[in-house]
Short mmCIF file of C-alpha atoms and ligand atoms in Angstrom, two decimals:
data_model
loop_
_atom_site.label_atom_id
_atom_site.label_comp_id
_atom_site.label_asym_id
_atom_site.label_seq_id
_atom_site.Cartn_x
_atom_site.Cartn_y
_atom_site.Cartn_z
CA UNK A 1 58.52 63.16 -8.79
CA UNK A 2 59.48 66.22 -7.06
CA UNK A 3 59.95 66.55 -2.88
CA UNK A 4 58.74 69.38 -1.35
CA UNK A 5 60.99 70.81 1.86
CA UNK A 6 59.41 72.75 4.18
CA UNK A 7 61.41 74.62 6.21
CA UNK A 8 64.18 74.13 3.02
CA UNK A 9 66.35 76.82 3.62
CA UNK A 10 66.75 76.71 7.04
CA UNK A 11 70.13 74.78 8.37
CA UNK A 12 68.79 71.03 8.26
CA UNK A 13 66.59 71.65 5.56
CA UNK A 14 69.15 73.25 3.17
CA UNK A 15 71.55 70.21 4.40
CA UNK A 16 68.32 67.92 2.96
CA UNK A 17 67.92 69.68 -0.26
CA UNK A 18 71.70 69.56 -1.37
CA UNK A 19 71.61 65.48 -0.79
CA UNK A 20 67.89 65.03 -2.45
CA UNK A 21 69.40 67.09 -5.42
CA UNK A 22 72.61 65.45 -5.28
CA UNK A 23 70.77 62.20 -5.19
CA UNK A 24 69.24 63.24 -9.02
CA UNK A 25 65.67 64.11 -7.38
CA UNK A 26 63.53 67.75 -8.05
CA UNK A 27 62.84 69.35 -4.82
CA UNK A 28 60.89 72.22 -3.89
CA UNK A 29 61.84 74.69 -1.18
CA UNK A 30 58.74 75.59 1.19
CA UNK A 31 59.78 78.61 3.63
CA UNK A 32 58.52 81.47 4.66
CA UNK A 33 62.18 82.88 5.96
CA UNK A 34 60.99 83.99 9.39
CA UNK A 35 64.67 82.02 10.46
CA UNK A 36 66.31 81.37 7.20
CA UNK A 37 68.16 83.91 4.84
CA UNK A 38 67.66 83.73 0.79
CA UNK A 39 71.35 83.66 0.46
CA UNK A 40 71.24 80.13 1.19
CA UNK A 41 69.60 79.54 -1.79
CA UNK A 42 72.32 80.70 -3.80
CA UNK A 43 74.89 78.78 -1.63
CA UNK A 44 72.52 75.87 -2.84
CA UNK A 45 73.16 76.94 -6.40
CA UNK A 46 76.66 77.15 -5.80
CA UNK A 47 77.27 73.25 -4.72
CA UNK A 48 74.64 71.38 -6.67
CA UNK A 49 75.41 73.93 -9.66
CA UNK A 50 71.07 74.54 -9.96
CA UNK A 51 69.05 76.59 -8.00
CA UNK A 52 66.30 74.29 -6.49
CA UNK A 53 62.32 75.82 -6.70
CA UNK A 54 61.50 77.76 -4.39
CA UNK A 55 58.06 79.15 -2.81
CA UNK A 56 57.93 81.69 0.05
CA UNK A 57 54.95 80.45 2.22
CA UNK A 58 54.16 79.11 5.50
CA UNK A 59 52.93 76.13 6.25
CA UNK A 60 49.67 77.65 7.99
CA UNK A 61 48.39 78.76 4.46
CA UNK A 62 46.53 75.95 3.60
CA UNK A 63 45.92 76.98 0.22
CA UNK A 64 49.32 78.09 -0.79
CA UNK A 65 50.51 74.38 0.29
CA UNK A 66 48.38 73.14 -2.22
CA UNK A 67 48.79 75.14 -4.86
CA UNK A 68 52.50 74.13 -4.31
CA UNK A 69 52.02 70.92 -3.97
CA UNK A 70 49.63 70.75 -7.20
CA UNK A 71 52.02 72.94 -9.08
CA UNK A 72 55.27 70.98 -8.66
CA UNK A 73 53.75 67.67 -9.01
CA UNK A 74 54.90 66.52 -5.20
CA UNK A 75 55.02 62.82 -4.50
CA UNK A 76 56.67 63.45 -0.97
CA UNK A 77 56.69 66.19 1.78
CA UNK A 78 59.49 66.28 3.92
CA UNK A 79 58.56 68.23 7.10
CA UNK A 80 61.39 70.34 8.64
CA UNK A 81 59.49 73.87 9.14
CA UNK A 82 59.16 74.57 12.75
CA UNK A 83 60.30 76.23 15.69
CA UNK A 84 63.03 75.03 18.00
CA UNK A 85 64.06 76.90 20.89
CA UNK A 86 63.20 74.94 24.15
CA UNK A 87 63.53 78.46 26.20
CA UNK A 88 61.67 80.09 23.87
CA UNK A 89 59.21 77.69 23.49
CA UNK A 90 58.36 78.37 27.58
CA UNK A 91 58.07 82.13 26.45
CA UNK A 92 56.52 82.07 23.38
CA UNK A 93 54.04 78.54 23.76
CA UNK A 94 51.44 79.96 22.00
CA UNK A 95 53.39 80.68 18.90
CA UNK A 96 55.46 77.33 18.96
CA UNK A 97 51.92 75.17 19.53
CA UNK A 98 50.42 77.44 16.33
CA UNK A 99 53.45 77.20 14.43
CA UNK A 100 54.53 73.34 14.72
CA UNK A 101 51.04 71.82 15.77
CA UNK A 102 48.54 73.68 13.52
CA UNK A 103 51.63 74.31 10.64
CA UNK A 104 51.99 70.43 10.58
CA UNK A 105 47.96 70.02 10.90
CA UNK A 106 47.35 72.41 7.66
CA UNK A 107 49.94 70.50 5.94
CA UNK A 108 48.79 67.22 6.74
CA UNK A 109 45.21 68.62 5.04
CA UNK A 110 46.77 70.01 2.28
CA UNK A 111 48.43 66.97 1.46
CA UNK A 112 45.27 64.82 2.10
CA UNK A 113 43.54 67.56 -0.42
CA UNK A 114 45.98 66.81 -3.22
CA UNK A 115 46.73 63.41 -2.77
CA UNK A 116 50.35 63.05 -1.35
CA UNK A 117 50.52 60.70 0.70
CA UNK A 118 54.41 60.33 1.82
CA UNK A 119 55.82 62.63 4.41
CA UNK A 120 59.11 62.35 6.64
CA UNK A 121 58.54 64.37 9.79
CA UNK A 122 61.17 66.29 11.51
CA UNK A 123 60.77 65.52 15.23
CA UNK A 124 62.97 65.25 18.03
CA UNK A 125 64.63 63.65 21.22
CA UNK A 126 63.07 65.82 23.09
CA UNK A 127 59.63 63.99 23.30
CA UNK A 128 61.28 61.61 25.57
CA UNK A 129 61.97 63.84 28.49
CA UNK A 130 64.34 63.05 31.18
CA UNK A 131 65.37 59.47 30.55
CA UNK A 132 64.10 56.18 32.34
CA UNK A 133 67.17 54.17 30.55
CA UNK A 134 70.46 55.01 28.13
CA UNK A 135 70.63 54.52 25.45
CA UNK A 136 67.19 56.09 24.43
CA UNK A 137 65.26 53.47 22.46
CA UNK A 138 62.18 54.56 19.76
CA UNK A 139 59.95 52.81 22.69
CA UNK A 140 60.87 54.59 25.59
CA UNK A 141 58.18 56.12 27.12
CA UNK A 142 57.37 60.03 25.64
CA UNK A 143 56.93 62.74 28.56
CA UNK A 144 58.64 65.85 27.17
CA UNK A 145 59.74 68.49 29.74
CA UNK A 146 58.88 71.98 27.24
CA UNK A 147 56.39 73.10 25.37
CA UNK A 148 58.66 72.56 21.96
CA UNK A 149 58.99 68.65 23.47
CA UNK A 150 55.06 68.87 23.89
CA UNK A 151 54.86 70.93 20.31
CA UNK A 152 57.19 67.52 18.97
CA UNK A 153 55.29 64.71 20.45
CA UNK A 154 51.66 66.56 19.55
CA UNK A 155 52.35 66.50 16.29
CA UNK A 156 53.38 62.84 15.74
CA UNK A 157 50.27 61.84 17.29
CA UNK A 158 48.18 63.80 14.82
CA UNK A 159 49.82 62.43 12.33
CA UNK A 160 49.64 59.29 13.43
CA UNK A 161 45.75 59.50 13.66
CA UNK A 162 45.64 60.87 10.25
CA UNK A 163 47.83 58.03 8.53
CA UNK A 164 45.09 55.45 10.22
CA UNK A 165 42.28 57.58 9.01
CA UNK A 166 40.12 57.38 5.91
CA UNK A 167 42.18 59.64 4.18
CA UNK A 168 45.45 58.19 5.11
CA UNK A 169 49.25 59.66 4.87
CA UNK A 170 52.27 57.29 5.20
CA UNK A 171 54.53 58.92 8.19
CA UNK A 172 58.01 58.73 8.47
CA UNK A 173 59.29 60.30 11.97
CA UNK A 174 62.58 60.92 12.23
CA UNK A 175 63.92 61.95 15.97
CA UNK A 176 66.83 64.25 15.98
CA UNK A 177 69.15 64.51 18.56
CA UNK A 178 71.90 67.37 18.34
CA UNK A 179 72.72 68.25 14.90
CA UNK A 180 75.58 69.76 14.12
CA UNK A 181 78.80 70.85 11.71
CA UNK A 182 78.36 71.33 7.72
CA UNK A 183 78.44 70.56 4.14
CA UNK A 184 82.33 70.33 3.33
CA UNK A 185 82.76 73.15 1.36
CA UNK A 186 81.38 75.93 4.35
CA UNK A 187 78.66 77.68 2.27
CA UNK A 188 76.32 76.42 3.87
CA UNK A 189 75.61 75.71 7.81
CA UNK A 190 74.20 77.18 10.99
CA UNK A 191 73.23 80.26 11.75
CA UNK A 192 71.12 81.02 14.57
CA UNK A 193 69.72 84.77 14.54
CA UNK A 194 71.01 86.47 17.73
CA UNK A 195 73.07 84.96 20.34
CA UNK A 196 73.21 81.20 19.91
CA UNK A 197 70.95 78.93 22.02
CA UNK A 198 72.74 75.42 20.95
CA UNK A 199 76.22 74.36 22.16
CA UNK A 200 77.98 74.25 18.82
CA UNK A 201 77.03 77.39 17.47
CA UNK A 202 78.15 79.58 20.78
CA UNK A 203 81.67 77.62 20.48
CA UNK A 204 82.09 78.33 16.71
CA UNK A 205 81.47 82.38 17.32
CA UNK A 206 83.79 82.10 20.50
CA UNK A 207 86.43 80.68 18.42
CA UNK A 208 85.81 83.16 15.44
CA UNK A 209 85.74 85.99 18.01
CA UNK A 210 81.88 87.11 17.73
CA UNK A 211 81.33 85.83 21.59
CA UNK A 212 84.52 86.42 24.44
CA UNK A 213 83.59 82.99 26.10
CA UNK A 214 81.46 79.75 26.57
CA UNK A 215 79.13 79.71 30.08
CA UNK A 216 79.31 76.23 30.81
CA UNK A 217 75.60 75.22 31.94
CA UNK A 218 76.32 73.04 35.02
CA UNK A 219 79.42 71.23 35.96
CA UNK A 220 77.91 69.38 38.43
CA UNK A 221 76.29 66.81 36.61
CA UNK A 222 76.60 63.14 37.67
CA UNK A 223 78.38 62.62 34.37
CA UNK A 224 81.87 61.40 33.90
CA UNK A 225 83.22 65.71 33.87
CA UNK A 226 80.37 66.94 35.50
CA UNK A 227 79.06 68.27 32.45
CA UNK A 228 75.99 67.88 30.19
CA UNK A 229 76.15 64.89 27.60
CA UNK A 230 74.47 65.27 24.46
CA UNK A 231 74.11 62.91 20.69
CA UNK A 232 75.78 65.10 18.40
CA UNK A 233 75.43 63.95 15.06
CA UNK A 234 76.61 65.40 11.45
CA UNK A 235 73.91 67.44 9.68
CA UNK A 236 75.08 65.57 6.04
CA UNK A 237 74.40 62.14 8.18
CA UNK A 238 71.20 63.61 9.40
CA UNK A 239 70.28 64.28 5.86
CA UNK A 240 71.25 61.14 4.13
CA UNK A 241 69.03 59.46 6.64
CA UNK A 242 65.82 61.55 5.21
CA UNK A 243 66.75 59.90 1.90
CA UNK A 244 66.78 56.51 3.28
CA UNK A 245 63.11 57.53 5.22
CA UNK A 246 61.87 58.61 1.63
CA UNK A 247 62.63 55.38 -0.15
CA UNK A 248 60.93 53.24 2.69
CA UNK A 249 58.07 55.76 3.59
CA UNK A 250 55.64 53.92 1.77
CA UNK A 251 56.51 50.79 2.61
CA UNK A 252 54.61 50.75 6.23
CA UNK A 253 51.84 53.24 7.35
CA UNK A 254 53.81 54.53 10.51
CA UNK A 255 57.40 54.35 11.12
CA UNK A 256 58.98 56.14 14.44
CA UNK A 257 63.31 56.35 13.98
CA UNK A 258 65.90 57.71 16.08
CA UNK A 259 68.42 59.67 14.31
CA UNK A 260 72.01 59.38 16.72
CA UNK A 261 75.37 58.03 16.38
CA UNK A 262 74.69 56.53 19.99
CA UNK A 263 77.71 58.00 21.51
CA UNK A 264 77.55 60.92 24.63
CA UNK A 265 79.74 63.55 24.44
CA UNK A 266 80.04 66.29 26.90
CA UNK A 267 80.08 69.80 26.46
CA UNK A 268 83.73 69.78 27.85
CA UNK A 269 84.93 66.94 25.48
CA UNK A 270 83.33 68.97 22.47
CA UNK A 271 85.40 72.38 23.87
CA UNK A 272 88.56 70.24 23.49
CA UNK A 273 87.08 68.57 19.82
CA UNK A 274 86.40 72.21 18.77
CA UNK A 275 90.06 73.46 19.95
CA UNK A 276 91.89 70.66 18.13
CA UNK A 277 89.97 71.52 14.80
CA UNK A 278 90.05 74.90 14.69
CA UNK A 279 93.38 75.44 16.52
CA UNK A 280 91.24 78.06 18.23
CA UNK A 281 91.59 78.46 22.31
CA UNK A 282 87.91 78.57 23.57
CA UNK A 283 87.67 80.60 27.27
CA UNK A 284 85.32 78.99 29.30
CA UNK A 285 82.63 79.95 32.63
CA UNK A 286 81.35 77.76 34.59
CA UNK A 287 77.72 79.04 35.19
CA UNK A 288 74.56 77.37 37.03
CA UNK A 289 72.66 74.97 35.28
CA UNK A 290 70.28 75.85 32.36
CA UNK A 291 66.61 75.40 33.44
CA UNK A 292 65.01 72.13 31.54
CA UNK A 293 68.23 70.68 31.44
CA UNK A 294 68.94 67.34 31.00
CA UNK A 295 72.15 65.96 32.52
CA UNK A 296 72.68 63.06 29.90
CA UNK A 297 70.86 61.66 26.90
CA UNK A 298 71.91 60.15 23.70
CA UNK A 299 70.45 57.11 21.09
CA UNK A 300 70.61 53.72 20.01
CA UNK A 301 70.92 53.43 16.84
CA UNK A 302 69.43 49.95 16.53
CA UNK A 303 65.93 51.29 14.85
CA UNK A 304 67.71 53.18 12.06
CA UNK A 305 70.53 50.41 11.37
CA UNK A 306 67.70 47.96 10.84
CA UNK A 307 64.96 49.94 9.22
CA UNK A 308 67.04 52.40 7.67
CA UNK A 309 69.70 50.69 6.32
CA UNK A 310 71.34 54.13 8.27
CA UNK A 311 73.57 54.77 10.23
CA UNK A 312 76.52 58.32 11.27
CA UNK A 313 79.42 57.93 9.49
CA UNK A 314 80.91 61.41 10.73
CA UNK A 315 82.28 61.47 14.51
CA UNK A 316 83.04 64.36 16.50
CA UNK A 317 86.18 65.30 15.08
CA UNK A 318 84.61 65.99 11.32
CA UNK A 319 81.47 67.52 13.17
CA UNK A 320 83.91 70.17 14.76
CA UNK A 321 86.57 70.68 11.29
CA UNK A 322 83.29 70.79 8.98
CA UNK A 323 81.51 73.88 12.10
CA UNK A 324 84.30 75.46 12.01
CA UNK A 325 85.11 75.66 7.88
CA UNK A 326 81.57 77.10 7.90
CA UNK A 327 82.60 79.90 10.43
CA UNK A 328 85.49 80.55 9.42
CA UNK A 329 84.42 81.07 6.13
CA UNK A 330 81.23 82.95 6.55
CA UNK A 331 82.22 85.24 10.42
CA UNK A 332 79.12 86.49 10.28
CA UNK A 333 77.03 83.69 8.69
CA UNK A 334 75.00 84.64 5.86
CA UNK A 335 74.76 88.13 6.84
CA UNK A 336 77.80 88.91 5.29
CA UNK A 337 76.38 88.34 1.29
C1 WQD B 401 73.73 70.95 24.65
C2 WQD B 401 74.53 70.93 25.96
C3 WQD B 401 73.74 72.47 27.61
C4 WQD B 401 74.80 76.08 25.34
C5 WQD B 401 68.90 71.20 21.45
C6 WQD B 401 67.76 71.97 20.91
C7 WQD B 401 66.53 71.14 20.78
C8 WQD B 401 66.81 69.82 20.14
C9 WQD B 401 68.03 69.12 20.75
C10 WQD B 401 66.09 69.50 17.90
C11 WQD B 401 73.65 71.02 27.20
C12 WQD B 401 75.15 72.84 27.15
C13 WQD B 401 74.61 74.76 25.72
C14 WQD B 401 75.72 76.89 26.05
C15 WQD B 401 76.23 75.02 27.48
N1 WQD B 401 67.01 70.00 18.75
N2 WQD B 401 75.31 74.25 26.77
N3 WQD B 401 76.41 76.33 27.11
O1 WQD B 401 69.74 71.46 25.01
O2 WQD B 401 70.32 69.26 23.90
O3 WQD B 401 68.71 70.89 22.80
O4 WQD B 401 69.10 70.04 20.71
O5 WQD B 401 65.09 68.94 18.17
O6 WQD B 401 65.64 71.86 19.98
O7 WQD B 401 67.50 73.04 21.79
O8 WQD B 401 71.22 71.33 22.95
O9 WQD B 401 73.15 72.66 22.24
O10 WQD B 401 71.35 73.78 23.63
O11 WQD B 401 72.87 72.09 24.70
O12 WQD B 401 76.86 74.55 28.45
O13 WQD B 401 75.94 78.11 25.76
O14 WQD B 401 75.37 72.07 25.99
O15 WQD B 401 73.60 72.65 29.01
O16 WQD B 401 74.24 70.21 28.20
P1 WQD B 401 69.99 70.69 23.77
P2 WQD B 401 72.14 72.56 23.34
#
């Protein structure tokens, strides 16, 4: 039965669709491109050797989810479609509470209307807030600091209410912390529109040559280098671990998973990862904190071992080679098909 990807061509949902098609299963592609480019679709082609279904749509448009999901014969919805930006999310609320609160709402319905019942939902670390204890545990308490957080944690709890309603969904929710890196052969990976928000992403176009150096947000951190410490975890991990949520969706009617290696790594000890893979010098400012920054925050990886059968298998080292074989491949990301 065939898996429908919202959000499929983006950079964790392409990641998804390679493994679910690698893994022998049909997948549809459900994006409207607002943040993806349709060259990544071909670059799909390219490594699986078929081009995976695709329907341009967004997940607001109730009635084109269900003629998709009717269409394709969908047993499964996995949910990655959303916005992401915490400092846009302050700018923009509005758009991010429409977009990932009523987008996951509509979908839920649509779902309910057709009769899937299995969906794994992209959320994130950042419903926890600033942290009471380390390493963050699936039953730490949830008080995001930003709207996206708020946007995150909303939508769990609606679909938690819907999968004990009478018209019930099974919910896997999957908490990202930092994903990074790339499928091994570069032709696929990330590529933020504008100037990159995320760490990794600024780093791989300073070391490429796109940026002249990294502003360091906040050496004064009471971390180890005075710098902010982060989960960074492999985006082919990340998306062998939405497999593993498929196959044990329907097995309970709620499940809530952390997906992180449970290692911290600062933004200076990523510099100096990035610099031994790429063999690329990366300048560096040291700027005033970031607003809404957090100095420290990373998983265990208990939940996920257990439940999950999951856990990383990639460290920092293969995070930075695999970022940079992406860059350095594709300078100016997709843009340059
Ligand atoms: C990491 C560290 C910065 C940029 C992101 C997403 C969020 C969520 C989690 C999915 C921090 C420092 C960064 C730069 C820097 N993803 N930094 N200079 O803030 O943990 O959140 O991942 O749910 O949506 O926003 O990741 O990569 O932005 O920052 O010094 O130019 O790098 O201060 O310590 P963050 P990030």
């Amino acid at each position: 039965m065939t898996v429908m990807i919202t959000g499929g061509a983006g950079f964790i949902g392409s990641h998804i669709c390679v493994e679910l098609m690698h893994a022998g299963r049909q997948v549809v592609i459900y994006d409207n491109f607002a943040n993806s480019h349709p060259e990544v679709i071909n670059r799909i082609r390219r490594i699986t050797g078929t081009a995976p279904d695709v329907v341009k749509g967004d997940v607001r448009d109730v009635n084109t989810l269900i003629s998709t999901l009717s269409a394709h014969g969908c047993s499964a919805v996995i949910h990655v479609a959303g916005l992401k930006s915490v400092a846009d999310s302050v700018s923009k609320s509005a758009e991010y509470y429409d977009c990932n609160v009523v987008g996951t709402l509509r979908l839920a319905q649509a779902m309910q209307q057709t009769g899937v019942r299995n969906i794994v939902f992209s959320s994130s670390a950042t419903v926890y807030g600033e942290p009471d204890v380390l390493p963050l545990r699936e039953d730490h308490k949830l008080a995001p600091v930003c709207p996206y957080g708020r946007t995150k944690m909303q939508a769990e709890e609606l679909l938690i209410d819907i999968a004990h309603s009478l018209s019930p969904l099974n919910v896997a929710m999957l908490r990202y912390f930092n994903p990074v890196g790339s499928h091994e052969s570069g032709l696929i990976g990330e590529d933020p529109n504008g100037v990159p928000n995320n760490l990794m992403p600024y780093i791989s176009r300073v070391a490429i040559g796109r940026l002249p150096a990294l502003n360091v947000y906040g050496n004064d951190y009471p971390t180890p280098d005075g710098t902010g410490i982060r989960d960074y975890g492999h985006v082919v991990d990340l998306a062998a671990a939405h497999i593993a949520a498929l196959d044990c969706v329907d097995k309970q009617r709620v499940l809530k998973v952390n997906l992180g290696t449970g290692q911290g790594t600062s933004v200076l000890e990523l510099v100096d990862a990035f610099a031994r893979a790429s063999g690329k010098m990366i300048p560096v400012t040291f700027a005033p904190r970031r607003p809404g920054d957090i100095a420290s925050y990373y998983a265990s990886a208990e939940l996920a071992a257990d439940v999950l059968g999951w856990h990383a298998k990639r460290g920092i080292a293969e995070m930075c080679r695999d970022a940079w074989n992406w860059q350095r491949k594709n300078p100016n990301g997709y843009l340059d098909q």
